[in-house]
Each structure stands twice: as C-alpha cells, then as structure tokens.
Short mmCIF file of C-alpha atoms and ligand atoms in Angstrom, two decimals:
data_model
loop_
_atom_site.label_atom_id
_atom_site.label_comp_id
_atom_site.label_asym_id
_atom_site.label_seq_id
_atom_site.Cartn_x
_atom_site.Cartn_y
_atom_site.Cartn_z
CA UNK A 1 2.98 6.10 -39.44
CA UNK A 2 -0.08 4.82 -40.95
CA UNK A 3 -3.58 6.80 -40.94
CA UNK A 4 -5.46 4.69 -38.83
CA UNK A 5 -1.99 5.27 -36.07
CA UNK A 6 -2.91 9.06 -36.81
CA UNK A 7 -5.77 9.15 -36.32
CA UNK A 8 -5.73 7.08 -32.84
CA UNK A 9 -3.02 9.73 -31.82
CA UNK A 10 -4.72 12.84 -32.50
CA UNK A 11 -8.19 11.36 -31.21
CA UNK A 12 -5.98 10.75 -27.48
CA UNK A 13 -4.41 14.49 -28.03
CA UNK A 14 -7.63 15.74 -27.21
CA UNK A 15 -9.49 13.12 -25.05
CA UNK A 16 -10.02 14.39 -21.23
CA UNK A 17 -10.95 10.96 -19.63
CA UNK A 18 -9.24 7.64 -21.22
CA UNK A 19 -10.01 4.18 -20.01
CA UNK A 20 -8.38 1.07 -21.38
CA UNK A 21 -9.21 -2.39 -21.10
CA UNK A 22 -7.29 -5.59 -21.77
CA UNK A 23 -7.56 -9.41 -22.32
CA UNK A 24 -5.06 -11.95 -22.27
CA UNK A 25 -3.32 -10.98 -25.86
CA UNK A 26 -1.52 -8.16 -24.12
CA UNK A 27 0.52 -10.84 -22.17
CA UNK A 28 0.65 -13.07 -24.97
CA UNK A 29 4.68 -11.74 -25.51
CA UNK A 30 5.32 -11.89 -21.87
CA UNK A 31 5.17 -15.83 -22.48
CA UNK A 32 1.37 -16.26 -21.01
CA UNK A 33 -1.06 -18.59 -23.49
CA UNK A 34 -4.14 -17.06 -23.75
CA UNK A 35 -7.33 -18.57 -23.59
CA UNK A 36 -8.55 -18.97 -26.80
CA UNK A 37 -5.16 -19.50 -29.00
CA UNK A 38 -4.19 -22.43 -29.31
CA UNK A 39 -1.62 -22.34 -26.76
CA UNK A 40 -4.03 -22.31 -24.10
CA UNK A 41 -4.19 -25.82 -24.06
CA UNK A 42 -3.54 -27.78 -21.23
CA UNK A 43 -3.75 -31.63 -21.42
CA UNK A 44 -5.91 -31.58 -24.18
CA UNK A 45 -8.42 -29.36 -22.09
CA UNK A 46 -9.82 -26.30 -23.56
CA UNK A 47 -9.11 -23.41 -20.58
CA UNK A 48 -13.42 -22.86 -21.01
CA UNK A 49 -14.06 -25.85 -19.65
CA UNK A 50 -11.92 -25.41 -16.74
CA UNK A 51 -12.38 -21.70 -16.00
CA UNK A 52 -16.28 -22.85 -14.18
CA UNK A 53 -17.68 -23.84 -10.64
CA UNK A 54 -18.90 -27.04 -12.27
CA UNK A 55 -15.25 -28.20 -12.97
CA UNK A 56 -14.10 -27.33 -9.87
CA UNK A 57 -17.16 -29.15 -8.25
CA UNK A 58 -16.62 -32.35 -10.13
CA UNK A 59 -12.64 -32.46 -10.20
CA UNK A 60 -11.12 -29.74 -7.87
CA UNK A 61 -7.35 -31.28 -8.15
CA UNK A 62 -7.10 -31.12 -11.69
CA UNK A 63 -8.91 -27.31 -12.15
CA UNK A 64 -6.33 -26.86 -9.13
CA UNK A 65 -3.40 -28.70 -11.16
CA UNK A 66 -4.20 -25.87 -14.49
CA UNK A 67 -3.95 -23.00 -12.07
CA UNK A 68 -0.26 -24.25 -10.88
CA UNK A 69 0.79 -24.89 -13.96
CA UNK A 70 -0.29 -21.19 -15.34
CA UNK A 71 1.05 -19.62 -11.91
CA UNK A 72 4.05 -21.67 -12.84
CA UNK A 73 4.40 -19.52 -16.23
CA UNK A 74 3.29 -16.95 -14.85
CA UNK A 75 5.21 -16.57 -11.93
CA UNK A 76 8.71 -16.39 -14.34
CA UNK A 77 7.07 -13.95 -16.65
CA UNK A 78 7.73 -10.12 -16.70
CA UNK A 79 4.92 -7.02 -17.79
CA UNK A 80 5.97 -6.27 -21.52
CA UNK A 81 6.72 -3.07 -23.53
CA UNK A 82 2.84 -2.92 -23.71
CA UNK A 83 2.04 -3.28 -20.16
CA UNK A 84 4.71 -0.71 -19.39
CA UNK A 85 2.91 1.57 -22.32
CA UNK A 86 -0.28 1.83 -20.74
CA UNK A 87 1.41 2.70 -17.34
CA UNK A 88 3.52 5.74 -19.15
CA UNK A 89 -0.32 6.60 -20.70
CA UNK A 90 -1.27 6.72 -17.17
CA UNK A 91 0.93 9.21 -16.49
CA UNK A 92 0.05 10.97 -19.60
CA UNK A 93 -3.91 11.13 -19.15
CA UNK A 94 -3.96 11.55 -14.68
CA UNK A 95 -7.54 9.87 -15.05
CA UNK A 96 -6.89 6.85 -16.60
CA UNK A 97 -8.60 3.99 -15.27
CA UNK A 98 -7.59 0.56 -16.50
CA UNK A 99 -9.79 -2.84 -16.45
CA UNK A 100 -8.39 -5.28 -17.07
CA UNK A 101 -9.74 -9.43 -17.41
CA UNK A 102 -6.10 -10.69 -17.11
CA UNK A 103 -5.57 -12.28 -13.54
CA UNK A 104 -1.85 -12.49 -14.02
CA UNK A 105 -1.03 -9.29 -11.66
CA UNK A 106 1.10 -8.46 -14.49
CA UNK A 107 -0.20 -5.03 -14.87
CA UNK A 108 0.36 -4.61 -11.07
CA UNK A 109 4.15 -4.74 -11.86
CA UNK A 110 4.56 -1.52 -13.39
CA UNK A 111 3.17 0.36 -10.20
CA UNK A 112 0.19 1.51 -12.23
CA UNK A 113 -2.30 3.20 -9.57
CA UNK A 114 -5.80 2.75 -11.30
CA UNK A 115 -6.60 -0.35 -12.04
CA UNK A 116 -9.74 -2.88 -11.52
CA UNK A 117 -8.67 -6.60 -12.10
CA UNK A 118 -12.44 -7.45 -13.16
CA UNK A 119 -11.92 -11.14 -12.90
CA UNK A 120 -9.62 -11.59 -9.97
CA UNK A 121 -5.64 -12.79 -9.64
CA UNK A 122 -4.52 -16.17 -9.12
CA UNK A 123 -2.33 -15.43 -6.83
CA UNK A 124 -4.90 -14.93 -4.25
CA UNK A 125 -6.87 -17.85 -3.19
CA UNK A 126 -10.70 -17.90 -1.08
CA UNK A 127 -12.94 -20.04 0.75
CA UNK A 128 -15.51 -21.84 -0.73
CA UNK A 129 -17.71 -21.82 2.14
CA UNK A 130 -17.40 -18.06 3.20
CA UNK A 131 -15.80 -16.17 0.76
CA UNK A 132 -12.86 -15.06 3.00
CA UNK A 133 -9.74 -14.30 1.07
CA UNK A 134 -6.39 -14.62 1.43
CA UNK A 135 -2.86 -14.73 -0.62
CA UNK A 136 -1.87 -18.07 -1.69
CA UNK A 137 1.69 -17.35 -0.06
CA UNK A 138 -0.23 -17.34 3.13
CA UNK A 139 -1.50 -21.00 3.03
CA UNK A 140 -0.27 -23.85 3.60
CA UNK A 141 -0.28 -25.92 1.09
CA UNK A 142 -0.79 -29.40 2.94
CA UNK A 143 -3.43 -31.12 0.10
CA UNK A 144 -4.38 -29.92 -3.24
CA UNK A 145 -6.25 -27.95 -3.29
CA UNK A 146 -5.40 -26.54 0.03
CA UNK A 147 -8.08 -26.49 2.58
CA UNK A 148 -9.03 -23.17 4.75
CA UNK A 149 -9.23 -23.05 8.54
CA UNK A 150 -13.10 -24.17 8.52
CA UNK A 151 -11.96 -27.18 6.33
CA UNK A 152 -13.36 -25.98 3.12
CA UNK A 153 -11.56 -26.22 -0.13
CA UNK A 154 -9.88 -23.10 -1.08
CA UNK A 155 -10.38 -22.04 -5.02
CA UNK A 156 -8.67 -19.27 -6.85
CA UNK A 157 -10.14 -15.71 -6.53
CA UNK A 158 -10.73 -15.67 -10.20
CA UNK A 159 -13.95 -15.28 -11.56
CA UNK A 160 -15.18 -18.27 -13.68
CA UNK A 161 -18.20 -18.52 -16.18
CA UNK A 162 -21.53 -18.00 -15.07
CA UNK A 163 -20.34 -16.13 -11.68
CA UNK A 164 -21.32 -13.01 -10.89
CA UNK A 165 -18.64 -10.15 -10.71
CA UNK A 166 -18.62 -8.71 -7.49
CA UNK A 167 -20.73 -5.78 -7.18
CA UNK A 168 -18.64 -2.71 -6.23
CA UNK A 169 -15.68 -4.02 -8.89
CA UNK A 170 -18.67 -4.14 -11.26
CA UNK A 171 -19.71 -0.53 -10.43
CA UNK A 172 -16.62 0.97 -10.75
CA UNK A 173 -16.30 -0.59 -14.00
CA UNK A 174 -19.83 0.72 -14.97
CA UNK A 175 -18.48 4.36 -13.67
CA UNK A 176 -15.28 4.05 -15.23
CA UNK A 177 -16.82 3.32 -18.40
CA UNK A 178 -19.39 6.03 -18.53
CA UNK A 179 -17.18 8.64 -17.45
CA UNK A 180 -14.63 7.99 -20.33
CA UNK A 181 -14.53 9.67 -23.71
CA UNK A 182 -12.06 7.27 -25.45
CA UNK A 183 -12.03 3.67 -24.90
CA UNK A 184 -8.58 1.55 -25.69
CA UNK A 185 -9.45 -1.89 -25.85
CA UNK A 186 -6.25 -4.21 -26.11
CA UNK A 187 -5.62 -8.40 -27.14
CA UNK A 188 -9.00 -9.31 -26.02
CA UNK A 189 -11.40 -12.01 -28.38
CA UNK A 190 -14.11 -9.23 -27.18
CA UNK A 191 -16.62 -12.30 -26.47
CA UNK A 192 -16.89 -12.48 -22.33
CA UNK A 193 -19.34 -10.47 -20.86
CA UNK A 194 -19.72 -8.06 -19.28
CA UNK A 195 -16.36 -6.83 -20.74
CA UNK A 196 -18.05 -7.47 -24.27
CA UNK A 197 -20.53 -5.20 -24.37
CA UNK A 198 -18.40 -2.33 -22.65
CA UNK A 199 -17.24 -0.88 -26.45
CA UNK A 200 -21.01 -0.16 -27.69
CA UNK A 201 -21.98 1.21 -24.15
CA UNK A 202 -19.08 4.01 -24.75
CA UNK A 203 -19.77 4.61 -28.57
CA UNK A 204 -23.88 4.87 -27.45
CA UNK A 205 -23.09 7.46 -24.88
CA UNK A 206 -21.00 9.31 -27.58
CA UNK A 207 -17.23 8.11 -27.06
CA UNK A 208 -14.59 6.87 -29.30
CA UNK A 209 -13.33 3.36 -29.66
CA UNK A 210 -9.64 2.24 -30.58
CA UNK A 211 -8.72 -1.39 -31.18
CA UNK A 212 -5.73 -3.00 -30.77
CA UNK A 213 -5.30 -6.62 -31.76
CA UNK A 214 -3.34 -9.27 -33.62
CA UNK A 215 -6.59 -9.45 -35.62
CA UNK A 216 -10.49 -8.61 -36.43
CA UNK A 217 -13.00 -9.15 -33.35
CA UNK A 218 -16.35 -8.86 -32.56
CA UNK A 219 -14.99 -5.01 -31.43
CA UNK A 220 -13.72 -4.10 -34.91
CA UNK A 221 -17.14 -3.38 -36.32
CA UNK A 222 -17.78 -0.92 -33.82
CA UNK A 223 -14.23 0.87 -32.76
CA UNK A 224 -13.57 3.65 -34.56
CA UNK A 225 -9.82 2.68 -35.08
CA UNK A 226 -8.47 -0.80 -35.49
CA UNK A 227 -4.85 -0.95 -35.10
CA UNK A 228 -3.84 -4.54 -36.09
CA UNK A 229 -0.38 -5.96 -34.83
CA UNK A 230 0.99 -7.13 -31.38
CA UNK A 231 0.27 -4.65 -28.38
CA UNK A 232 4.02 -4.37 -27.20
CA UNK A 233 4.58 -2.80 -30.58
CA UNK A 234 1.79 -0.92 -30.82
CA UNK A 235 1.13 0.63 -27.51
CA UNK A 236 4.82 1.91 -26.93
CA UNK A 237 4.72 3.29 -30.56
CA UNK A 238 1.30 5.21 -29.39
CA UNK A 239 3.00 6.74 -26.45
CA UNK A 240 5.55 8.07 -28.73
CA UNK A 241 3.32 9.11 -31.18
CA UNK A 242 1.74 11.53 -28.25
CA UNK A 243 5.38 12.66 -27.00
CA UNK A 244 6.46 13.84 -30.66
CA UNK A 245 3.20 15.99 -31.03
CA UNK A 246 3.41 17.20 -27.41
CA UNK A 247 7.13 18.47 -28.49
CA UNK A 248 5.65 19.92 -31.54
CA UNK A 249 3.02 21.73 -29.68
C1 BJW B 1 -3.04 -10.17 -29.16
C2 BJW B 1 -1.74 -10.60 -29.01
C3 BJW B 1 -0.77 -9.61 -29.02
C4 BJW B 1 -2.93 -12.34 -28.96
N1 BJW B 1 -1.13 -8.33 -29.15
N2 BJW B 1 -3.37 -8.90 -29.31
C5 BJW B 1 -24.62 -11.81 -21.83
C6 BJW B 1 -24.84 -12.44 -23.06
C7 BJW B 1 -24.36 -13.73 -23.28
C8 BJW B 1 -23.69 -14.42 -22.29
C9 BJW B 1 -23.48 -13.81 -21.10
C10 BJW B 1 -23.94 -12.52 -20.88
N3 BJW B 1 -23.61 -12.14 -19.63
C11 BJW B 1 -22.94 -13.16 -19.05
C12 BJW B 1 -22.85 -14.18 -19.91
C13 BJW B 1 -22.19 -15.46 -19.58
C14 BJW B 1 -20.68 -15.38 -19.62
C15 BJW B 1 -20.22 -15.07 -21.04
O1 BJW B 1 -19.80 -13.98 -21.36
N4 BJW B 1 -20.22 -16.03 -21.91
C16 BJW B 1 -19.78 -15.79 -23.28
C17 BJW B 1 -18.72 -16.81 -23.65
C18 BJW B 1 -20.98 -15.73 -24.17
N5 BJW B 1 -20.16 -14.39 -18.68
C19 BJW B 1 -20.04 -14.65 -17.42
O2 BJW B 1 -20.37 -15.74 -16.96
C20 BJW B 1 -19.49 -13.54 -16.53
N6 BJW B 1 -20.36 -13.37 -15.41
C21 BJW B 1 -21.44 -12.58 -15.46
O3 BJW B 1 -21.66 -11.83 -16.38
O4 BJW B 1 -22.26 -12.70 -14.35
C22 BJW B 1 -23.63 -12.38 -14.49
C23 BJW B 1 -24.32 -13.47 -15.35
C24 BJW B 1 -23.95 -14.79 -15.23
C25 BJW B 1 -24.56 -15.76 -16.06
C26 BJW B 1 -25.54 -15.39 -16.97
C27 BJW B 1 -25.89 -14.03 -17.07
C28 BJW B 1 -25.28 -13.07 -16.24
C29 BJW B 1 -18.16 -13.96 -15.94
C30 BJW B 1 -17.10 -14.16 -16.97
C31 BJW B 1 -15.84 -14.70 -16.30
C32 BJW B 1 -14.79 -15.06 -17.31
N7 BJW B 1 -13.77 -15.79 -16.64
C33 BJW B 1 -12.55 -16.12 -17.38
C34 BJW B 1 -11.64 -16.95 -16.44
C35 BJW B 1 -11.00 -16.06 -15.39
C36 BJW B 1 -10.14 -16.85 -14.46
C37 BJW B 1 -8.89 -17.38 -15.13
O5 BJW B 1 -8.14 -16.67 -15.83
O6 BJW B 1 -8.63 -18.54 -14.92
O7 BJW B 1 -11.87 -14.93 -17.80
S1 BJW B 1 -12.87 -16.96 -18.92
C38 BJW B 1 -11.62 -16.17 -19.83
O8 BJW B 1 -12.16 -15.31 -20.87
C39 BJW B 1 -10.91 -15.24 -18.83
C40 BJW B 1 -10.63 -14.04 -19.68
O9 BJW B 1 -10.42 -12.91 -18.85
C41 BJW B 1 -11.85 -13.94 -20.54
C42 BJW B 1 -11.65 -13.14 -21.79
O10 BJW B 1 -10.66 -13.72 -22.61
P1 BJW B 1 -9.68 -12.77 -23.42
O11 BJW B 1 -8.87 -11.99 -22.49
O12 BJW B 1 -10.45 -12.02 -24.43
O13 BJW B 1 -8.69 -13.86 -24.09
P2 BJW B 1 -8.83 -14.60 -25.49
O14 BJW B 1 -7.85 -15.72 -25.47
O15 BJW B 1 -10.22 -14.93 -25.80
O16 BJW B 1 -8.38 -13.52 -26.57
C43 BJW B 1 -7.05 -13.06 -26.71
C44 BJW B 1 -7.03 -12.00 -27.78
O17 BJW B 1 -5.76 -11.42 -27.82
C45 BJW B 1 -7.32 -12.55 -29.19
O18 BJW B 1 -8.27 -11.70 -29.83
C46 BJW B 1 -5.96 -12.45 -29.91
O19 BJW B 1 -6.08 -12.16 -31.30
C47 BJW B 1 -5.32 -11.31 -29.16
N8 BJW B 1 -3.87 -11.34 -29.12
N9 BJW B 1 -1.76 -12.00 -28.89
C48 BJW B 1 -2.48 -8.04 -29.31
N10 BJW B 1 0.53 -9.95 -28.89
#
C-alpha cells in the first residue's frame, strides 16, 4: 500500500462527517465519455458547447440528438466497482452525503440514500416555459424534442453553463459541505463551479482533502492526498483498506 493510500485510510479512520463528490471520470469505466477527454466528442462538437441555453435556443434538435445518443450509452451502462465503493463507504460513515455533477443516475443504482445530483439527470426532462418536470418515460415522444402539454419544447433537467443551480440543491450542498471534516473528491477536471471551489471552502474551515484521479487537477494543489489511478481501483481498495484496520482494531 503506498503512503499517500495510508495516509487517506487512517485520515477516514477517524473522520466523523465524510462527504464525497464526483465528476464524470468515476463513470469513465462504466463506458460513459466524459466531458473533457477526448471521447466526449460527438460529431466533431466539443460537449461545452452543447451543454448551454444558447445551443439549445439556436438548434434544439441537435443539443436534443447529443442527449439521445449519451442516454443511448448510458442507458446500457452499469455503476462500477467505484460507484459501488462509495455506497459500501456510505454504510461505513452513516453521514455521508454524496454530490455528485454526473447526471447519469448511475450512482442511484447502488441504492445509495444520500445523494444530491447537483446538475440534474437526463433521464428526466422539463418545460421550458414553466419549469414543470417530468420523466422522459412519461412523454411522448411525437417531435424532437418533444413538446409539453402547453406546447413548449421540453429540455433535459440538466443544468447547463451559465444557469443557476437551484437554490435548495445548492443549500444542501453548501450544508453538506460545511458540515464535513473530510472531503473525497473523485474523476472530476475540478474546473465547473460551484463544484470547483467546494475543496478550498472545506480546507479554509479546517477539513481534509483527498483526491482521486487519473491525473493532476486544479484540486491537487490543495488536497491533502492525491491518489492517482482509476477510481474503480482505487475506491474499492480504500474500503478495504478501512475493513483490514477495523479487524485489527
Ligand atoms: C478519471 C477516470 C477514472 C477519467 N478514474 N478519474 C465562478 C468563477 C468562474 C466561472 C464561474 C463561476 N461561477 C460560475 C461560473 C460559470 C460556470 C463555470 O464554472 N465555468 C467554468 C468553465 C469557468 N458555471 C456555471 O455556469 C454553473 N452555474 C452557476 O454557477 O450559476 C451561477 C452563475 C452563473 C453564471 C455566472 C456566475 C454565476 C453551472 C455549471 C453547469 C455545468 N453543466 C455541465 C453539463 C451538465 C449537463 C450534462 O451533463 O449534459 O456539467 S458542464 C459539464 O462539466 C457537466 C459536468 O458535470 C461538469 C464537470 O465536468 P467533470 O465531471 O469534471 O468532467 P471532466 O470531463 O471535465 O473531467 C473528468 C475527470 O475525470 C478528469 O480530470 C479525468 O482525469 C478524470 N478521470 N477517467 C478517475 N477512471
């Protein structure tokens, strides 16, 4: 086990109040592109310029078209070792609140109970007139992009650039966040806000930060532990690093 492992271990033996957040790298090995790999292109479009209300505004079939095509992925692709990880954590630490910016419902799978999907799912769809939501499964799907009841186009619930998160999933967030003592913060680039700026927020009020990436990020220079490698290795291998000192103790 190397140090930095060790050290992330004994850190969670003693932490009262764990949150974790993750980005799109911890469903990276369930078969999901992420956003800013290079698999996340989609007909030569970069997913940033699709992911906004202007897109939408100006070409609403094909923003529409990239969402079918990811729920098509999506839709075939099972939570990983490392989602399942950070649902046996949750058993582990009975506080454990998990945000995550992923709006793949993956996490959902494993029957974890706290858990704030800060951006949305795709698989729920609103209006863009009133802001009434539904699940796509519940629509029918007569044009693209399917039309509500009051004739407005329907959008994804997702959250796209320069939107505003909803205010009580942003409060949670903020209370989830103050309240921990240990952040995890798993396969995210660590550039979207407000996500971003949630690892300095906890090491300001005094908690610890631990990393887990393919590689170095914006978070690196202020976690406390970096553990570099894919998250369905790492994660499980964390939970097992807690059961073998819990036998030991
Ligand atoms: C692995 C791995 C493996 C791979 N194991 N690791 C303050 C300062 C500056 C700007 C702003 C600011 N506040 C707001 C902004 C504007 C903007 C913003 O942050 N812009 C930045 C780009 C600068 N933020 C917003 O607009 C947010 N709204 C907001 O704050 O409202 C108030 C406000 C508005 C405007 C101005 C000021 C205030 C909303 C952000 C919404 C983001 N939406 C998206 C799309 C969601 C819907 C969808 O999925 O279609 O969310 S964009 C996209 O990025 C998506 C993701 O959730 C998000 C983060 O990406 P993530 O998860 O980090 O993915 P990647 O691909 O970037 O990284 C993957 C990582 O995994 C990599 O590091 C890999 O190495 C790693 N990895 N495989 C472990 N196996």
């Amino acid at each position: 086990m190397s140090n930095e492992m060790e050290r992330a271990i004994e850190r969670l033996r003693t932490t009262k109040s764990l949150l974790v957040i993750t980005g799109a790298g911890i469903s990276a090995e369930s078969g999901i592109p992420t956003f800013r790999g290079d698999d996340g292109l989609w007909q030569n479009y970069r997913a940033e310029e699709l992911a906004t209300p202007w897109a939408f505004e100006r070409d609403p079939v094909t923003v529409w078209k990239w969402y079918d095509w990811r729920r098509g992925i999506i839709g075939k692709a099972e939570p990983n070792p490392g989602h399942h990880a950070i649902k046996r954590l949750e058993e582990m630490f009975p506080g454990l609140f998990l945000i995550t910016q992923n709006v793949d419902g993956l996490h959902g799978r494993t029957g974890i109970k706290n858990i704030i999907e800060i951006h949305g799912n795709l698989w729920r769809v609103r209006c863009s007139r009133d802001g009434r939501t539904s699940m796509l499964m519940d629509v029918p799907l007569k044009s693209i992009p399917p039309r509500c009841e009051c004739g407005e186009l329907l959008r994804p619930d997702v959250v796209w650039f320069g939107e505003s998160i909803l205010s009580d999933v942003l409060q949670m967030s903020y209370n989830a966040m103050s309240l921990c003592d240990t952040l995890m913060v798993v396969g995210t680039s660590g550039v979207v806000y407000p996500v971003a700026s949630f690892p300095e927020n906890v090491k300001g009020n005094g908690g610890f930060v631990i990393e887990v990436n393919l590689e170095p990020t914006p978070i690196t220079n202020v976690a406390d532990v970096s553990l570099f490698g894919k998250s369905g290795d790492i994660l499980p291998a964390i939970v097992e690093g807690i059961v073998r000192q819990q036998a030991k103790n």
